[in-house]
Structures are given as C-alpha cells and as structure tokens.
C-alpha cells in the first residue's frame, strides 16, 4: 500500500509562476486535505474535500485552488506564486468519523516549495 | 467549534528523565484527540489516539496520554526520554459535529539532552 503520495518533494518557483502540487491516495478515503506548515505555526488548512466533486476552503485559501475529480486525487494549484507561499505543504487523507471510524489522518511526506 | 492549545512551544529534558507535553482542547461535541510526531524534514506520524474508549491511551515508542474531560486536557507523557524522541509534536482535535476538519495545535518542540 502506497498510502498518500505527494509530488514534487522540492520545487523552486519564480514570483508569478504557476504550478500544481499533486496528491494521490490509494486507501479509498473520502476526506482529503491540504495543509501548509510554517515554522512555529503548526499546520494551517488550505482546502479540504469530503468526496469527489466537493471541495471547500480552509483557514488560508487565498492564492490557491483545488479540484477533486476522483476519490484518489486532490491536486493543489498555485496560480501566481508569491514569496509568502514559501512553505512546506502536506496532503492528508482520512475516513473521517462516520461508521465508527477513528478519524486518523494519513500524511504524505511533504512538498517543500520556495518562491524567489 | 473546536480548538486546541499546546501550552509549551519548547520542552527540554535530559535523556532518561520523564517527558510531559501539555495539550488543552475545546469542542462543542464529543472529541477525538490525537498526538502526531514529526521528525526533522519528515512527514507526520500518528503516536496515539483517543476516540471515547479508554481514557488512558498507549501509543508507540512508550508514549501515552490521558483524556481528562473535566480538565479538557490530553497531555502526552513518557517515563524516560530517549535521544530519538527529539522531534516536533502536534496535538489534534476533531469532533463528530459538522464537517470533519481536524484542528492542529501549534506544536511543541521536544529537545533531549544527553
């Protein structure tokens, strides 16, 4: 089982460039999330999805977009990269709490993005 | 609504001494609580979880946590620290009401001195 796979692991962007962070999971989880991690700030939720075709904003959505066309994939799009988007990005998935599930999050290994 | 507060941004201990990482939470519904660990330049790994079963929860690597509803706390402990325990620890709360959105604390950096 691969779990949650994120690509790329590292990327350097110039201001104004666009890119997509890919995330895929093979556990048939309904819930998927994108977080960003900045030093001393914990993890901030960017966007989340409760199933294919359904997405919603988290705490810090500005400058990002997502889509969820399949259960497996949840890509994060940066349209016009800014230095404030320099961060480590984590994708996660979960079965939630329905049906007695425990709500455990499964994380990818992270994508380190630098915008210069 | 839900929130979680990790009371210490850094905790420093000597190898072989006890570890206490403090976490308080608030939740409008019955909470599920988690501790995750993140080693440098790595992803997050589940240490342990509380989901309304036993209030004393045992996790991996000798860690445990006790759910105290009256104190709205879920502190993480370990009897004897090891150098390999040096990492960032996150307390996370979720609840059954509304959308399933886990909320993270800011993290506690555990420093272990030889």
PDB file of C-alpha atoms in Angstrom:
ATOM      1  CA  UNK A   1       0.000   0.000   0.000  1.00  0.00           C
ATOM      2  CA  UNK A   2       1.475   3.321  -1.095  1.00  0.00           C
ATOM      3  CA  UNK A   3      -0.748   5.436   1.211  1.00  0.00           C
ATOM      4  CA  UNK A   4      -0.596   9.159   0.379  1.00  0.00           C
ATOM      5  CA  UNK A   5       1.838  10.191  -2.335  1.00  0.00           C
ATOM      6  CA  UNK A   6       2.849  13.791  -2.967  1.00  0.00           C
ATOM      7  CA  UNK A   7       4.898  15.181  -5.829  1.00  0.00           C
ATOM      8  CA  UNK A   8       7.192  17.001  -6.238  1.00  0.00           C
ATOM      9  CA  UNK A   9       9.190  16.820  -2.998  1.00  0.00           C
ATOM     10  CA  UNK A  10      11.047  20.046  -3.737  1.00  0.00           C
ATOM     11  CA  UNK A  11      10.402  22.940  -6.093  1.00  0.00           C
ATOM     12  CA  UNK A  12      11.751  26.441  -6.609  1.00  0.00           C
ATOM     13  CA  UNK A  13       9.469  28.923  -8.336  1.00  0.00           C
ATOM     14  CA  UNK A  14       9.910  32.467  -9.537  1.00  0.00           C
ATOM     15  CA  UNK A  15       7.376  35.105  -8.484  1.00  0.00           C
ATOM     16  CA  UNK A  16       4.341  34.959 -10.755  1.00  0.00           C
ATOM     17  CA  UNK A  17       4.875  31.410 -11.953  1.00  0.00           C
ATOM     18  CA  UNK A  18       2.202  28.736 -11.579  1.00  0.00           C
ATOM     19  CA  UNK A  19       2.436  25.132 -10.537  1.00  0.00           C
ATOM     20  CA  UNK A  20       0.427  22.189  -9.280  1.00  0.00           C
ATOM     21  CA  UNK A  21       1.256  20.025  -6.293  1.00  0.00           C
ATOM     22  CA  UNK A  22      -0.021  16.522  -6.884  1.00  0.00           C
ATOM     23  CA  UNK A  23      -1.556  14.309  -4.193  1.00  0.00           C
ATOM     24  CA  UNK A  24      -2.962  10.833  -4.613  1.00  0.00           C
ATOM     25  CA  UNK A  25      -4.117   8.212  -2.114  1.00  0.00           C
ATOM     26  CA  UNK A  26      -4.938   4.559  -2.602  1.00  0.00           C
ATOM     27  CA  UNK A  27      -6.919   3.936   0.607  1.00  0.00           C
ATOM     28  CA  UNK A  28     -10.343   4.949  -0.765  1.00  0.00           C
ATOM     29  CA  UNK A  29     -10.578   7.781   1.759  1.00  0.00           C
ATOM     30  CA  UNK A  30     -13.381  10.285   1.294  1.00  0.00           C
ATOM     31  CA  UNK A  31     -11.689  13.139   3.108  1.00  0.00           C
ATOM     32  CA  UNK A  32      -8.604  14.828   1.738  1.00  0.00           C
ATOM     33  CA  UNK A  33      -6.792  17.926   2.945  1.00  0.00           C
ATOM     34  CA  UNK A  34      -4.033  20.328   2.032  1.00  0.00           C
ATOM     35  CA  UNK A  35      -2.066  21.944   4.839  1.00  0.00           C
ATOM     36  CA  UNK A  36       0.853  24.320   4.848  1.00  0.00           C
ATOM     37  CA  UNK A  37       3.425  24.317   7.608  1.00  0.00           C
ATOM     38  CA  UNK A  38       5.409  27.394   8.567  1.00  0.00           C
ATOM     39  CA  UNK A  39       7.943  27.448  11.414  1.00  0.00           C
ATOM     40  CA  UNK A  40       6.294  27.771  14.830  1.00  0.00           C
ATOM     41  CA  UNK A  41       2.799  27.985  13.337  1.00  0.00           C
ATOM     42  CA  UNK A  42       1.699  24.372  13.233  1.00  0.00           C
ATOM     43  CA  UNK A  43      -0.317  23.220  10.246  1.00  0.00           C
ATOM     44  CA  UNK A  44      -2.807  25.561   8.610  1.00  0.00           C
ATOM     45  CA  UNK A  45      -5.620  24.130   6.497  1.00  0.00           C
ATOM     46  CA  UNK A  46      -5.706  25.478   2.940  1.00  0.00           C
ATOM     47  CA  UNK A  47      -8.507  23.452   1.330  1.00  0.00           C
ATOM     48  CA  UNK A  48     -10.297  20.219   2.042  1.00  0.00           C
ATOM     49  CA  UNK A  49     -12.612  17.820   0.268  1.00  0.00           C
ATOM     50  CA  UNK A  50     -15.275  15.476   1.632  1.00  0.00           C
ATOM     51  CA  UNK A  51     -15.550  13.464  -1.567  1.00  0.00           C
ATOM     52  CA  UNK A  52     -15.188  13.565  -5.325  1.00  0.00           C
ATOM     53  CA  UNK A  53     -16.623  16.789  -6.738  1.00  0.00           C
ATOM     54  CA  UNK A  54     -16.840  18.541  -3.352  1.00  0.00           C
ATOM     55  CA  UNK A  55     -14.232  20.989  -2.064  1.00  0.00           C
ATOM     56  CA  UNK A  56     -14.238  23.800   0.456  1.00  0.00           C
ATOM     57  CA  UNK A  57     -11.952  26.497   1.786  1.00  0.00           C
ATOM     58  CA  UNK A  58      -9.945  26.106   4.927  1.00  0.00           C
ATOM     59  CA  UNK A  59      -8.238  28.721   7.038  1.00  0.00           C
ATOM     60  CA  UNK A  60      -5.758  30.092   4.467  1.00  0.00           C
ATOM     61  CA  UNK A  61      -7.147  29.532   0.911  1.00  0.00           C
ATOM     62  CA  UNK A  62      -6.044  32.770  -0.780  1.00  0.00           C
ATOM     63  CA  UNK A  63      -3.702  32.185  -3.712  1.00  0.00           C
ATOM     64  CA  UNK A  64      -4.623  28.520  -4.079  1.00  0.00           C
ATOM     65  CA  UNK A  65      -7.140  26.396  -5.926  1.00  0.00           C
ATOM     66  CA  UNK A  66      -8.078  22.720  -5.768  1.00  0.00           C
ATOM     67  CA  UNK A  67     -10.152  20.184  -7.606  1.00  0.00           C
ATOM     68  CA  UNK A  68     -11.356  16.686  -6.748  1.00  0.00           C
ATOM     69  CA  UNK A  69     -12.448  14.863  -9.884  1.00  0.00           C
ATOM     70  CA  UNK A  70     -11.724  11.408  -8.455  1.00  0.00           C
ATOM     71  CA  UNK A  71     -11.619   9.869  -4.978  1.00  0.00           C
ATOM     72  CA  UNK A  72      -7.889   9.255  -5.347  1.00  0.00           C
ATOM     73  CA  UNK A  73      -6.543  12.632  -6.489  1.00  0.00           C
ATOM     74  CA  UNK A  74      -6.560  16.072  -4.885  1.00  0.00           C
ATOM     75  CA  UNK A  75      -4.183  18.472  -6.668  1.00  0.00           C
ATOM     76  CA  UNK A  76      -3.345  21.916  -5.267  1.00  0.00           C
ATOM     77  CA  UNK A  77      -2.819  24.729  -7.764  1.00  0.00           C
ATOM     78  CA  UNK A  78      -0.789  27.881  -7.177  1.00  0.00           C
ATOM     79  CA  UNK A  79      -1.713  30.374  -9.889  1.00  0.00           C
ATOM     80  CA  UNK A  80       0.613  33.336  -9.289  1.00  0.00           C
ATOM     81  CA  UNK A  81       3.348  32.334  -6.899  1.00  0.00           C
ATOM     82  CA  UNK A  82       4.319  34.859  -4.219  1.00  0.00           C
ATOM     83  CA  UNK A  83       7.144  34.739  -1.637  1.00  0.00           C
ATOM     84  CA  UNK A  84       4.503  34.361   1.104  1.00  0.00           C
ATOM     85  CA  UNK A  85       3.718  30.939  -0.340  1.00  0.00           C
ATOM     86  CA  UNK A  86       7.184  29.655   0.525  1.00  0.00           C
ATOM     87  CA  UNK A  87       6.330  26.804   2.856  1.00  0.00           C
ATOM     88  CA  UNK A  88       6.138  23.052   3.308  1.00  0.00           C
ATOM     89  CA  UNK A  89       2.892  21.603   2.008  1.00  0.00           C
ATOM     90  CA  UNK A  90       1.313  18.420   3.305  1.00  0.00           C
ATOM     91  CA  UNK A  91      -1.501  16.437   1.805  1.00  0.00           C
ATOM     92  CA  UNK A  92      -3.517  14.168   4.096  1.00  0.00           C
ATOM     93  CA  UNK A  93      -6.469  11.832   3.841  1.00  0.00           C
ATOM     94  CA  UNK A  94      -8.918  10.214   6.253  1.00  0.00           C
ATOM     95  CA  UNK A  95     -12.045   8.103   6.537  1.00  0.00           C
ATOM     96  CA  UNK A  96     -13.472  10.655   8.972  1.00  0.00           C
ATOM     97  CA  UNK A  97     -15.592   9.601  11.949  1.00  0.00           C
ATOM     98  CA  UNK A  98     -18.611   8.050  10.217  1.00  0.00           C
ATOM     99  CA  UNK A  99     -19.350   4.395  10.791  1.00  0.00           C
ATOM    100  CA  UNK A 100     -17.162   4.189  13.869  1.00  0.00           C
ATOM    101  CA  UNK A 101     -14.011   5.292  12.103  1.00  0.00           C
ATOM    102  CA  UNK A 102     -11.344   6.903  14.287  1.00  0.00           C
ATOM    103  CA  UNK A 103     -10.620   9.904  12.120  1.00  0.00           C
ATOM    104  CA  UNK A 104      -6.903   9.225  11.844  1.00  0.00           C
ATOM    105  CA  UNK A 105      -5.082  11.360   9.285  1.00  0.00           C
ATOM    106  CA  UNK A 106      -2.625   9.776   6.871  1.00  0.00           C
ATOM    107  CA  UNK A 107       0.006  12.183   5.575  1.00  0.00           C
ATOM    108  CA  UNK A 108       2.191  12.437   2.556  1.00  0.00           C
ATOM    109  CA  UNK A 109       5.878  13.186   3.027  1.00  0.00           C
ATOM    110  CA  UNK A 110       5.504  16.843   2.167  1.00  0.00           C
ATOM    111  CA  UNK A 111       6.458  19.197  -0.651  1.00  0.00           C
ATOM    112  CA  UNK A 112       8.952  21.959   0.088  1.00  0.00           C
ATOM    113  CA  UNK A 113       8.214  24.990  -2.068  1.00  0.00           C
ATOM    114  CA  UNK A 114      10.416  28.089  -2.322  1.00  0.00           C
ATOM    115  CA  UNK A 115       9.279  31.196  -4.208  1.00  0.00           C
ATOM    116  CA  UNK A 116      12.034  33.630  -5.152  1.00  0.00           C
TER     117      UNK A 116
ATOM    118  CA  UNK B   1     -16.374  24.934  17.141  1.00  0.00           C
ATOM    119  CA  UNK B   2     -13.157  23.344  18.281  1.00  0.00           C
ATOM    120  CA  UNK B   3      -9.692  24.477  19.200  1.00  0.00           C
ATOM    121  CA  UNK B   4      -6.520  23.102  20.692  1.00  0.00           C
ATOM    122  CA  UNK B   5      -3.788  24.781  22.710  1.00  0.00           C
ATOM    123  CA  UNK B   6      -0.355  23.329  23.225  1.00  0.00           C
ATOM    124  CA  UNK B   7       0.870  25.059  26.329  1.00  0.00           C
ATOM    125  CA  UNK B   8       4.607  24.897  25.609  1.00  0.00           C
ATOM    126  CA  UNK B   9       6.346  25.764  22.355  1.00  0.00           C
ATOM    127  CA  UNK B  10       9.549  24.056  23.560  1.00  0.00           C
ATOM    128  CA  UNK B  11      10.236  21.407  26.188  1.00  0.00           C
ATOM    129  CA  UNK B  12      13.783  20.485  27.134  1.00  0.00           C
ATOM    130  CA  UNK B  13      14.628  17.294  29.061  1.00  0.00           C
ATOM    131  CA  UNK B  14      17.635  15.142  29.771  1.00  0.00           C
ATOM    132  CA  UNK B  15      17.855  11.643  28.366  1.00  0.00           C
ATOM    133  CA  UNK B  16      16.317   9.165  30.805  1.00  0.00           C
ATOM    134  CA  UNK B  17      14.029  11.715  32.511  1.00  0.00           C
ATOM    135  CA  UNK B  18      10.233  11.915  32.130  1.00  0.00           C
ATOM    136  CA  UNK B  19       8.539  13.803  29.318  1.00  0.00           C
ATOM    137  CA  UNK B  20       5.339  15.860  29.667  1.00  0.00           C
ATOM    138  CA  UNK B  21       3.843  17.691  26.688  1.00  0.00           C
ATOM    139  CA  UNK B  22       0.674  19.577  27.542  1.00  0.00           C
ATOM    140  CA  UNK B  23      -2.450  19.946  25.406  1.00  0.00           C
ATOM    141  CA  UNK B  24      -5.809  21.538  26.212  1.00  0.00           C
ATOM    142  CA  UNK B  25      -8.763  21.393  23.869  1.00  0.00           C
ATOM    143  CA  UNK B  26     -12.239  22.743  23.404  1.00  0.00           C
ATOM    144  CA  UNK B  27     -15.004  21.101  21.416  1.00  0.00           C
ATOM    145  CA  UNK B  28     -18.759  21.522  21.099  1.00  0.00           C
ATOM    146  CA  UNK B  29     -19.142  17.786  20.535  1.00  0.00           C
ATOM    147  CA  UNK B  30     -17.531  14.621  21.803  1.00  0.00           C
ATOM    148  CA  UNK B  31     -13.919  14.999  20.703  1.00  0.00           C
ATOM    149  CA  UNK B  32     -11.457  12.624  19.169  1.00  0.00           C
ATOM    150  CA  UNK B  33      -7.916  13.552  20.108  1.00  0.00           C
ATOM    151  CA  UNK B  34      -4.612  12.662  18.547  1.00  0.00           C
ATOM    152  CA  UNK B  35      -0.913  13.186  19.018  1.00  0.00           C
ATOM    153  CA  UNK B  36       1.300  13.212  15.935  1.00  0.00           C
ATOM    154  CA  UNK B  37       5.093  13.337  15.824  1.00  0.00           C
ATOM    155  CA  UNK B  38       7.227  14.926  13.142  1.00  0.00           C
ATOM    156  CA  UNK B  39      10.938  14.245  12.971  1.00  0.00           C
ATOM    157  CA  UNK B  40      13.120  16.810  11.160  1.00  0.00           C
ATOM    158  CA  UNK B  41      12.351  17.045   7.435  1.00  0.00           C
ATOM    159  CA  UNK B  42       9.834  14.229   7.661  1.00  0.00           C
ATOM    160  CA  UNK B  43       6.077  13.842   7.422  1.00  0.00           C
ATOM    161  CA  UNK B  44       3.735  13.406  10.397  1.00  0.00           C
ATOM    162  CA  UNK B  45       3.254  10.055  12.072  1.00  0.00           C
ATOM    163  CA  UNK B  46       0.449   9.070  14.431  1.00  0.00           C
ATOM    164  CA  UNK B  47       1.623   8.473  18.014  1.00  0.00           C
ATOM    165  CA  UNK B  48      -1.709   7.685  19.643  1.00  0.00           C
ATOM    166  CA  UNK B  49      -5.407   8.489  19.547  1.00  0.00           C
ATOM    167  CA  UNK B  50      -8.366   8.825  21.884  1.00  0.00           C
ATOM    168  CA  UNK B  51     -11.802   8.070  20.464  1.00  0.00           C
ATOM    169  CA  UNK B  52     -14.123   7.698  23.503  1.00  0.00           C
ATOM    170  CA  UNK B  53     -12.871   4.324  24.648  1.00  0.00           C
ATOM    171  CA  UNK B  54     -10.332   4.017  27.488  1.00  0.00           C
ATOM    172  CA  UNK B  55      -9.231   7.386  28.856  1.00  0.00           C
ATOM    173  CA  UNK B  56      -5.605   6.274  29.201  1.00  0.00           C
ATOM    174  CA  UNK B  57      -4.253   5.685  25.739  1.00  0.00           C
ATOM    175  CA  UNK B  58      -0.998   3.937  24.948  1.00  0.00           C
ATOM    176  CA  UNK B  59       0.884   4.716  21.776  1.00  0.00           C
ATOM    177  CA  UNK B  60       4.071   3.820  20.012  1.00  0.00           C
ATOM    178  CA  UNK B  61       7.587   4.170  21.443  1.00  0.00           C
ATOM    179  CA  UNK B  62       6.427   4.166  25.073  1.00  0.00           C
ATOM    180  CA  UNK B  63       4.263   7.283  24.872  1.00  0.00           C
ATOM    181  CA  UNK B  64       0.858   7.525  26.495  1.00  0.00           C
ATOM    182  CA  UNK B  65      -1.780  10.180  27.053  1.00  0.00           C
ATOM    183  CA  UNK B  66      -4.714  10.577  29.402  1.00  0.00           C
ATOM    184  CA  UNK B  67      -8.011  12.127  28.378  1.00  0.00           C
ATOM    185  CA  UNK B  68      -9.417  14.248  31.221  1.00  0.00           C
ATOM    186  CA  UNK B  69     -12.802  15.631  30.321  1.00  0.00           C
ATOM    187  CA  UNK B  70     -13.132  17.726  33.487  1.00  0.00           C
ATOM    188  CA  UNK B  71      -9.863  19.480  32.698  1.00  0.00           C
ATOM    189  CA  UNK B  72     -10.300  19.417  28.886  1.00  0.00           C
ATOM    190  CA  UNK B  73      -6.771  18.106  28.651  1.00  0.00           C
ATOM    191  CA  UNK B  74      -4.921  15.410  26.721  1.00  0.00           C
ATOM    192  CA  UNK B  75      -1.329  15.571  27.937  1.00  0.00           C
ATOM    193  CA  UNK B  76       1.336  13.353  26.404  1.00  0.00           C
ATOM    194  CA  UNK B  77       3.817  11.581  28.678  1.00  0.00           C
ATOM    195  CA  UNK B  78       6.722   9.183  28.530  1.00  0.00           C
ATOM    196  CA  UNK B  79       8.530   7.798  31.583  1.00  0.00           C
ATOM    197  CA  UNK B  80      12.038   8.036  30.161  1.00  0.00           C
ATOM    198  CA  UNK B  81      13.155  10.189  27.251  1.00  0.00           C
ATOM    199  CA  UNK B  82      15.427   8.862  24.543  1.00  0.00           C
ATOM    200  CA  UNK B  83      17.566  10.906  22.190  1.00  0.00           C
ATOM    201  CA  UNK B  84      15.463   9.628  19.278  1.00  0.00           C
ATOM    202  CA  UNK B  85      12.367  11.289  20.814  1.00  0.00           C
ATOM    203  CA  UNK B  86      13.660  14.726  19.814  1.00  0.00           C
ATOM    204  CA  UNK B  87      11.027  15.972  17.365  1.00  0.00           C
ATOM    205  CA  UNK B  88       8.016  18.234  16.920  1.00  0.00           C
ATOM    206  CA  UNK B  89       4.775  17.009  18.500  1.00  0.00           C
ATOM    207  CA  UNK B  90       1.297  18.087  17.466  1.00  0.00           C
ATOM    208  CA  UNK B  91      -1.936  17.714  19.391  1.00  0.00           C
ATOM    209  CA  UNK B  92      -5.009  17.466  17.144  1.00  0.00           C
ATOM    210  CA  UNK B  93      -8.717  17.626  17.927  1.00  0.00           C
ATOM    211  CA  UNK B  94     -11.633  16.549  15.781  1.00  0.00           C
ATOM    212  CA  UNK B  95     -15.317  16.191  16.548  1.00  0.00           C
ATOM    213  CA  UNK B  96     -18.331  14.447  15.142  1.00  0.00           C
ATOM    214  CA  UNK B  97     -20.340  17.602  14.588  1.00  0.00           C
ATOM    215  CA  UNK B  98     -20.350  19.230  11.153  1.00  0.00           C
ATOM    216  CA  UNK B  99     -17.616  18.663   8.576  1.00  0.00           C
ATOM    217  CA  UNK B 100     -14.721  16.530   9.646  1.00  0.00           C
ATOM    218  CA  UNK B 101     -11.938  19.106   9.907  1.00  0.00           C
ATOM    219  CA  UNK B 102      -9.059  18.269  12.255  1.00  0.00           C
ATOM    220  CA  UNK B 103      -7.625  21.244  14.106  1.00  0.00           C
ATOM    221  CA  UNK B 104      -3.915  21.315  14.922  1.00  0.00           C
ATOM    222  CA  UNK B 105      -2.094  22.865  17.824  1.00  0.00           C
ATOM    223  CA  UNK B 106       0.967  24.976  17.068  1.00  0.00           C
ATOM    224  CA  UNK B 107       3.311  22.195  18.059  1.00  0.00           C
ATOM    225  CA  UNK B 108       5.799  21.522  20.847  1.00  0.00           C
ATOM    226  CA  UNK B 109       9.431  21.022  20.065  1.00  0.00           C
ATOM    227  CA  UNK B 110      10.935  18.346  22.324  1.00  0.00           C
ATOM    228  CA  UNK B 111      14.658  18.761  22.923  1.00  0.00           C
ATOM    229  CA  UNK B 112      16.519  15.871  24.543  1.00  0.00           C
ATOM    230  CA  UNK B 113      19.938  16.495  26.080  1.00  0.00           C
ATOM    231  CA  UNK B 114      22.457  13.683  26.554  1.00  0.00           C
TER     232      UNK B 114
END
